[in-house]
Amino acid sequence: MTDATGPADLLYSEVEEELRSSVRALLADHCPPEAILARCEGPVPYDPALWRKLAADLGTAGLQVPEELGGAGASLRETAVVLEELGRSAAPVPFLGSAVLATTALLACGAEELVSSLAGGERTAALAVPLSTAPGAGFPATVRVDGAGTLSGRITSVADALVADVLLVPAVGPDGAALYAVDAAAAGLAVARRTSLDLTRPLADLALTGVPGRRLAAGAAAGEAVRRALLTGAGLLASEQLGIAEWCLSTTVAYLKDRTQFARPVGSFQALKHRLADLWLETVGARAAARYAADVLARGDADAEVAVAVAQAHCGAVAVRAAEECVQLHGGIGMTWEHPAHLYLKRAKADQIALGTPGAHRAALAHLVDLPAPVAG
Amino acid sequence: MAVREEDLRQRVAELLAAHDPAATDRLDFLRARFDAGLAWVHFPEGLGGLGAPRPLQAVVDAELAAAGAPGNDPRKIGIGLGMAAPTILAYGTEEQKRRFLRPLWTGEEVWCQLFSEPGAGSDLAALGTRAVLDDDTWTVDGQKVWTSSAHTARWAILIARTDPDVPKHRGITYFVCDMTDPGVEVRPLRQITGEAEFNEVFLTGVRIPDAHRLGAVGEGWQVAQTTLNNERVAIGGQAAPREAGMVGVVAGTWRARPELRTHDLHQRLLKGWVDAEVARLTGERLRQQLAVGQPGPEGAAMKLAFARLAQELSGLEVELLAEDGLAYDDWTMVRPDHVDFTGREAGYRYLRAKGNSIEGGTSEILRNIIAERVLGLPGEPRADKNVPWKELPR
Ligand SMILES: Cc1cc2nc3c(=O)[nH]c(=O)nc-3n(C[C@H](O)[C@H](O)[C@H](O)COP(=O)(O)OP(=O)(O)OC[C@H]3O[C@@H](n4cnc5c(N)ncnc54)[C@H](O)[C@@H]3O)c2cc1C
């Protein structure tokens, strides 16, 4: 099998490290676990002030958007670094939905005006598909377009739709598949929050009854825009999962150095040291896989599909394992609402399903690398 | 003379004839069942049992269930049934057994377990809650934590330090603590599931009559071993039909939702199913070996297997549910009056199962028990051995 067509850069540039520090500092100041917990059960779990600082002031919402469209003219590599930090802080911001999924779809459609408004952070958008949709899934067909061009149907479990100003709705009509922009305030659109396992990434169910929409792309172009958004989202989600795993590992290591039982630090027991050494090894792998996915996606390399499948098949499980170990190795305190470990456990478990389960990505890989499943019979 | 199955069926028939379940108050029926020796047949006569072999309980339970008789809802009184009762039976005075066991079994009095402390979890023997004897009353001061059902409990089993000058295992005494004492303060602790099943409990000048001590002064650690060994069996080693518990729940989801099936999940489910069946058979075998007497460290193995399975299977179910696995039923903070590992929805079960490898001794501690007490491997070098408790680093 061939790998990337160009040399892959699996490290972080100086610029990327600088970006990381400023995002991390912002999140440390404005998004401590207490603040997340205080918000997550309220009507809107997002902190709009934090979003403004992150998206507009630091300019992260437009990292992958060219400068002439109001973006930073950076790439998906930098976007991935932001996701690592967002995973590390379990921050409730609509970054994945707006700056990754919706922005990628809009760039693919050439919807310049909308892209610009998202890049500046003044508006957010969401790609209206269930968060569990894998990149290889067929074009979503739960919304129909009628002859007059209005949309009706239902879409469940959409991430970051709750605060979105614009919804990108895939729909099927007499002229085939198309992608529409729907104003969140449009008549006939109902957005209902769904109680989600992940407290920090709220989901919403959308019900559309004769809602007006603006067509952004039709036919193969619409299909390609959705596919590319999902593929990019899945690839970059690996960076978020890496961030989750890292927080869980470092928090657990720090706790076990400190916690004393049997008159010695619990971290001095070899059984635990070995467990954490194994976990570290898995996160090292997660970093390599996530970086590779970000790099090939950024370069539009032909190996992108393999890279994304590998990253998702590996990183989803690593994040879950790290979060589960974090809860377990904190003992009773890890089972409490007060300790932030559960925020990561819930995010990790939901991320394992988001944009395709590890099983779905392994199945995708089976085709990509010519390791076909056994023939039924 | 040994009690036989026919005798038990006869006794059940007599109980039902004298107390028609349809026409008898629930509590009256439960009390009558206890007095007839049909509560836990392996307990002695006069204490709810008949001194019968333990496996015969299943015969009684099945007959009574078939007759529509009310049960005592073990989900609400698990700590009483699984931990307090066997300890009271093993170490209690006649008077204590008579006073406590009947309302414990009928569910009139709920029990909780005041063992863990902020500084003493895995290292339970390091506990610092103090009990001081004056005349014939003990005064208790300290803090307990992670206390399940403290908010519904009438009584607690409590271990406290009565002699700080001797090594930690030797200075502990075991008590029955009145949860209505004005010095007992119970504050809810919310769990990752959203609800507050457990609590922190502050003990300030709590008075306990010496008559409520279980076992000798300074021998509380041995008494607590009985509680802990029974706890592990209660959590992980109950007799159960095939596909009981978490595996049954996930199998049910699998059968009901064909559209969710994939090859990957199928193989993992089948593996989990086999593991669950093997665990069930292992437990059955263990029970046959231990038909009489108290469980030993082998109970740790059952609880270890139980926790692992519950976690793997509940995690698999969330993944299997895919989009529905992203949802949660309800985060509202409530203080439930019962514990049900397989209740509610998949997300709840997944999160609650995380506690299974912590409560009742963590899986790491259980592995140490197996390694050292079953396999006889040498223990870790101990810095805290033969050192008076008060000189231990904290
Ligand atoms: C849902 C739930 C219900 C509970 N209910 C009760 C109750 O009703 N009453 C009660 O008294 N207690 C209860 N507990 C408390 C429980 O028994 C303790 O949490 C448990 O014993 C662990 O203690 P800890 O929390 O202090 O963790 P610690 O002892 O601090 O352990 C932290 C981590 O270190 C590991 N560790 C510690 N020592 C070693 C070692 N030597 N080798 C390897 N690893 C080690 C542990 O396994 C754990 O992963 C409950 C706990 C939970 C989660």
PDB file of C-alpha atoms in Angstrom, chain B residues 168-255:
ATOM      1  CA  LYS B 168      -3.637   0.513  62.416  1.00  0.00           C
ATOM      2  CA  HIS B 169      -5.323  -2.879  62.057  1.00  0.00           C
ATOM      3  CA  ARG B 170      -5.388  -3.462  65.776  1.00  0.00           C
ATOM      4  CA  GLY B 171      -6.971  -0.289  67.084  1.00  0.00           C
ATOM      5  CA  ILE B 172     -10.329  -0.461  65.278  1.00  0.00           C
ATOM      6  CA  THR B 173     -13.730  -1.339  66.756  1.00  0.00           C
ATOM      7  CA  TYR B 174     -16.980  -2.118  64.947  1.00  0.00           C
ATOM      8  CA  PHE B 175     -20.294  -0.518  65.921  1.00  0.00           C
ATOM      9  CA  VAL B 176     -23.912  -0.207  64.994  1.00  0.00           C
ATOM     10  CA  CYS B 177     -24.592   3.530  64.716  1.00  0.00           C
ATOM     11  CA  ASP B 178     -28.004   5.131  65.079  1.00  0.00           C
ATOM     12  CA  MET B 179     -28.430   7.405  62.061  1.00  0.00           C
ATOM     13  CA  THR B 180     -31.077   9.443  63.900  1.00  0.00           C
ATOM     14  CA  ASP B 181     -28.526  10.570  66.508  1.00  0.00           C
ATOM     15  CA  PRO B 182     -28.404  14.392  66.469  1.00  0.00           C
ATOM     16  CA  GLY B 183     -24.631  14.264  65.898  1.00  0.00           C
ATOM     17  CA  VAL B 184     -25.053  12.564  62.514  1.00  0.00           C
ATOM     18  CA  GLU B 185     -25.145  14.973  59.589  1.00  0.00           C
ATOM     19  CA  VAL B 186     -25.742  13.590  56.082  1.00  0.00           C
ATOM     20  CA  ARG B 187     -24.946  15.714  53.015  1.00  0.00           C
ATOM     21  CA  PRO B 188     -25.628  14.511  49.480  1.00  0.00           C
ATOM     22  CA  LEU B 189     -22.751  13.961  47.065  1.00  0.00           C
ATOM     23  CA  ARG B 190     -23.772  14.110  43.465  1.00  0.00           C
ATOM     24  CA  GLN B 191     -22.490  11.387  41.164  1.00  0.00           C
ATOM     25  CA  ILE B 192     -21.471  11.432  37.513  1.00  0.00           C
ATOM     26  CA  THR B 193     -24.892   9.998  36.689  1.00  0.00           C
ATOM     27  CA  GLY B 194     -26.482  13.232  37.940  1.00  0.00           C
ATOM     28  CA  GLU B 195     -28.070  11.669  41.001  1.00  0.00           C
ATOM     29  CA  ALA B 196     -26.831  11.560  44.572  1.00  0.00           C
ATOM     30  CA  GLU B 197     -26.859   7.957  45.614  1.00  0.00           C
ATOM     31  CA  PHE B 198     -24.056   8.453  48.080  1.00  0.00           C
ATOM     32  CA  ASN B 199     -23.329  11.049  50.755  1.00  0.00           C
ATOM     33  CA  GLU B 200     -20.741  12.467  53.059  1.00  0.00           C
ATOM     34  CA  VAL B 201     -21.502  11.895  56.707  1.00  0.00           C
ATOM     35  CA  PHE B 202     -20.199  14.058  59.505  1.00  0.00           C
ATOM     36  CA  LEU B 203     -20.138  12.511  62.959  1.00  0.00           C
ATOM     37  CA  THR B 204     -19.948  14.988  65.828  1.00  0.00           C
ATOM     38  CA  GLY B 205     -20.238  13.713  69.359  1.00  0.00           C
ATOM     39  CA  VAL B 206     -22.380  10.796  68.217  1.00  0.00           C
ATOM     40  CA  ARG B 207     -23.335   8.573  71.174  1.00  0.00           C
ATOM     41  CA  ILE B 208     -23.283   4.814  70.797  1.00  0.00           C
ATOM     42  CA  PRO B 209     -24.129   2.530  73.718  1.00  0.00           C
ATOM     43  CA  ASP B 210     -21.540  -0.181  74.289  1.00  0.00           C
ATOM     44  CA  ALA B 211     -24.377  -2.650  73.750  1.00  0.00           C
ATOM     45  CA  HIS B 212     -24.228  -1.620  70.059  1.00  0.00           C
ATOM     46  CA  ARG B 213     -20.642  -2.738  69.630  1.00  0.00           C
ATOM     47  CA  LEU B 214     -20.179  -5.737  67.306  1.00  0.00           C
ATOM     48  CA  GLY B 215     -17.312  -7.992  68.344  1.00  0.00           C
ATOM     49  CA  ALA B 216     -14.561  -7.195  70.814  1.00  0.00           C
ATOM     50  CA  VAL B 217     -12.920  -3.826  71.326  1.00  0.00           C
ATOM     51  CA  GLY B 218      -9.912  -3.573  69.008  1.00  0.00           C
ATOM     52  CA  GLU B 219     -11.106  -6.420  66.784  1.00  0.00           C
ATOM     53  CA  GLY B 220     -13.137  -4.326  64.385  1.00  0.00           C
ATOM     54  CA  TRP B 221     -10.828  -5.089  61.471  1.00  0.00           C
ATOM     55  CA  GLN B 222     -11.588  -8.821  61.619  1.00  0.00           C
ATOM     56  CA  VAL B 223     -15.301  -8.078  61.899  1.00  0.00           C
ATOM     57  CA  ALA B 224     -15.025  -5.725  58.912  1.00  0.00           C
ATOM     58  CA  GLN B 225     -13.455  -8.513  56.838  1.00  0.00           C
ATOM     59  CA  THR B 226     -16.698 -10.437  57.193  1.00  0.00           C
ATOM     60  CA  THR B 227     -18.601  -7.393  55.953  1.00  0.00           C
ATOM     61  CA  LEU B 228     -16.232  -6.768  53.037  1.00  0.00           C
ATOM     62  CA  ASN B 229     -16.103 -10.382  51.893  1.00  0.00           C
ATOM     63  CA  ASN B 230     -19.882 -10.505  51.942  1.00  0.00           C
ATOM     64  CA  GLU B 231     -20.102  -7.164  50.160  1.00  0.00           C
ATOM     65  CA  ARG B 232     -18.073  -8.512  47.261  1.00  0.00           C
ATOM     66  CA  VAL B 233     -20.261 -11.555  46.973  1.00  0.00           C
ATOM     67  CA  ALA B 234     -23.364  -9.381  47.278  1.00  0.00           C
ATOM     68  CA  ILE B 235     -22.186  -7.142  44.423  1.00  0.00           C
ATOM     69  CA  GLY B 236     -20.684  -9.748  42.143  1.00  0.00           C
ATOM     70  CA  GLY B 237     -21.611 -13.227  43.166  1.00  0.00           C
ATOM     71  CA  GLN B 238     -25.374 -13.565  43.296  1.00  0.00           C
ATOM     72  CA  ALA B 239     -27.025 -16.615  41.795  1.00  0.00           C
ATOM     73  CA  ALA B 240     -28.562 -15.609  38.504  1.00  0.00           C
ATOM     74  CA  PRO B 241     -30.138 -17.216  35.472  1.00  0.00           C
ATOM     75  CA  ARG B 242     -28.433 -17.080  32.085  1.00  0.00           C
ATOM     76  CA  GLU B 243     -28.503 -13.575  30.549  1.00  0.00           C
ATOM     77  CA  ALA B 244     -29.280 -11.895  33.856  1.00  0.00           C
ATOM     78  CA  GLY B 245     -27.865  -8.447  34.526  1.00  0.00           C
ATOM     79  CA  MET B 246     -26.049  -6.251  32.023  1.00  0.00           C
ATOM     80  CA  VAL B 247     -25.589  -8.941  29.369  1.00  0.00           C
ATOM     81  CA  GLY B 248     -29.345  -9.459  29.261  1.00  0.00           C
ATOM     82  CA  VAL B 249     -29.971  -5.762  28.790  1.00  0.00           C
ATOM     83  CA  VAL B 250     -27.500  -5.483  25.903  1.00  0.00           C
ATOM     84  CA  ALA B 251     -28.739  -8.708  24.325  1.00  0.00           C
ATOM     85  CA  GLY B 252     -32.249  -7.265  24.491  1.00  0.00           C
ATOM     86  CA  THR B 253     -31.141  -4.114  22.691  1.00  0.00           C
ATOM     87  CA  TRP B 254     -29.363  -6.198  20.062  1.00  0.00           C
ATOM     88  CA  ARG B 255     -32.456  -8.297  19.384  1.00  0.00           C
TER      89      ARG B 255
END
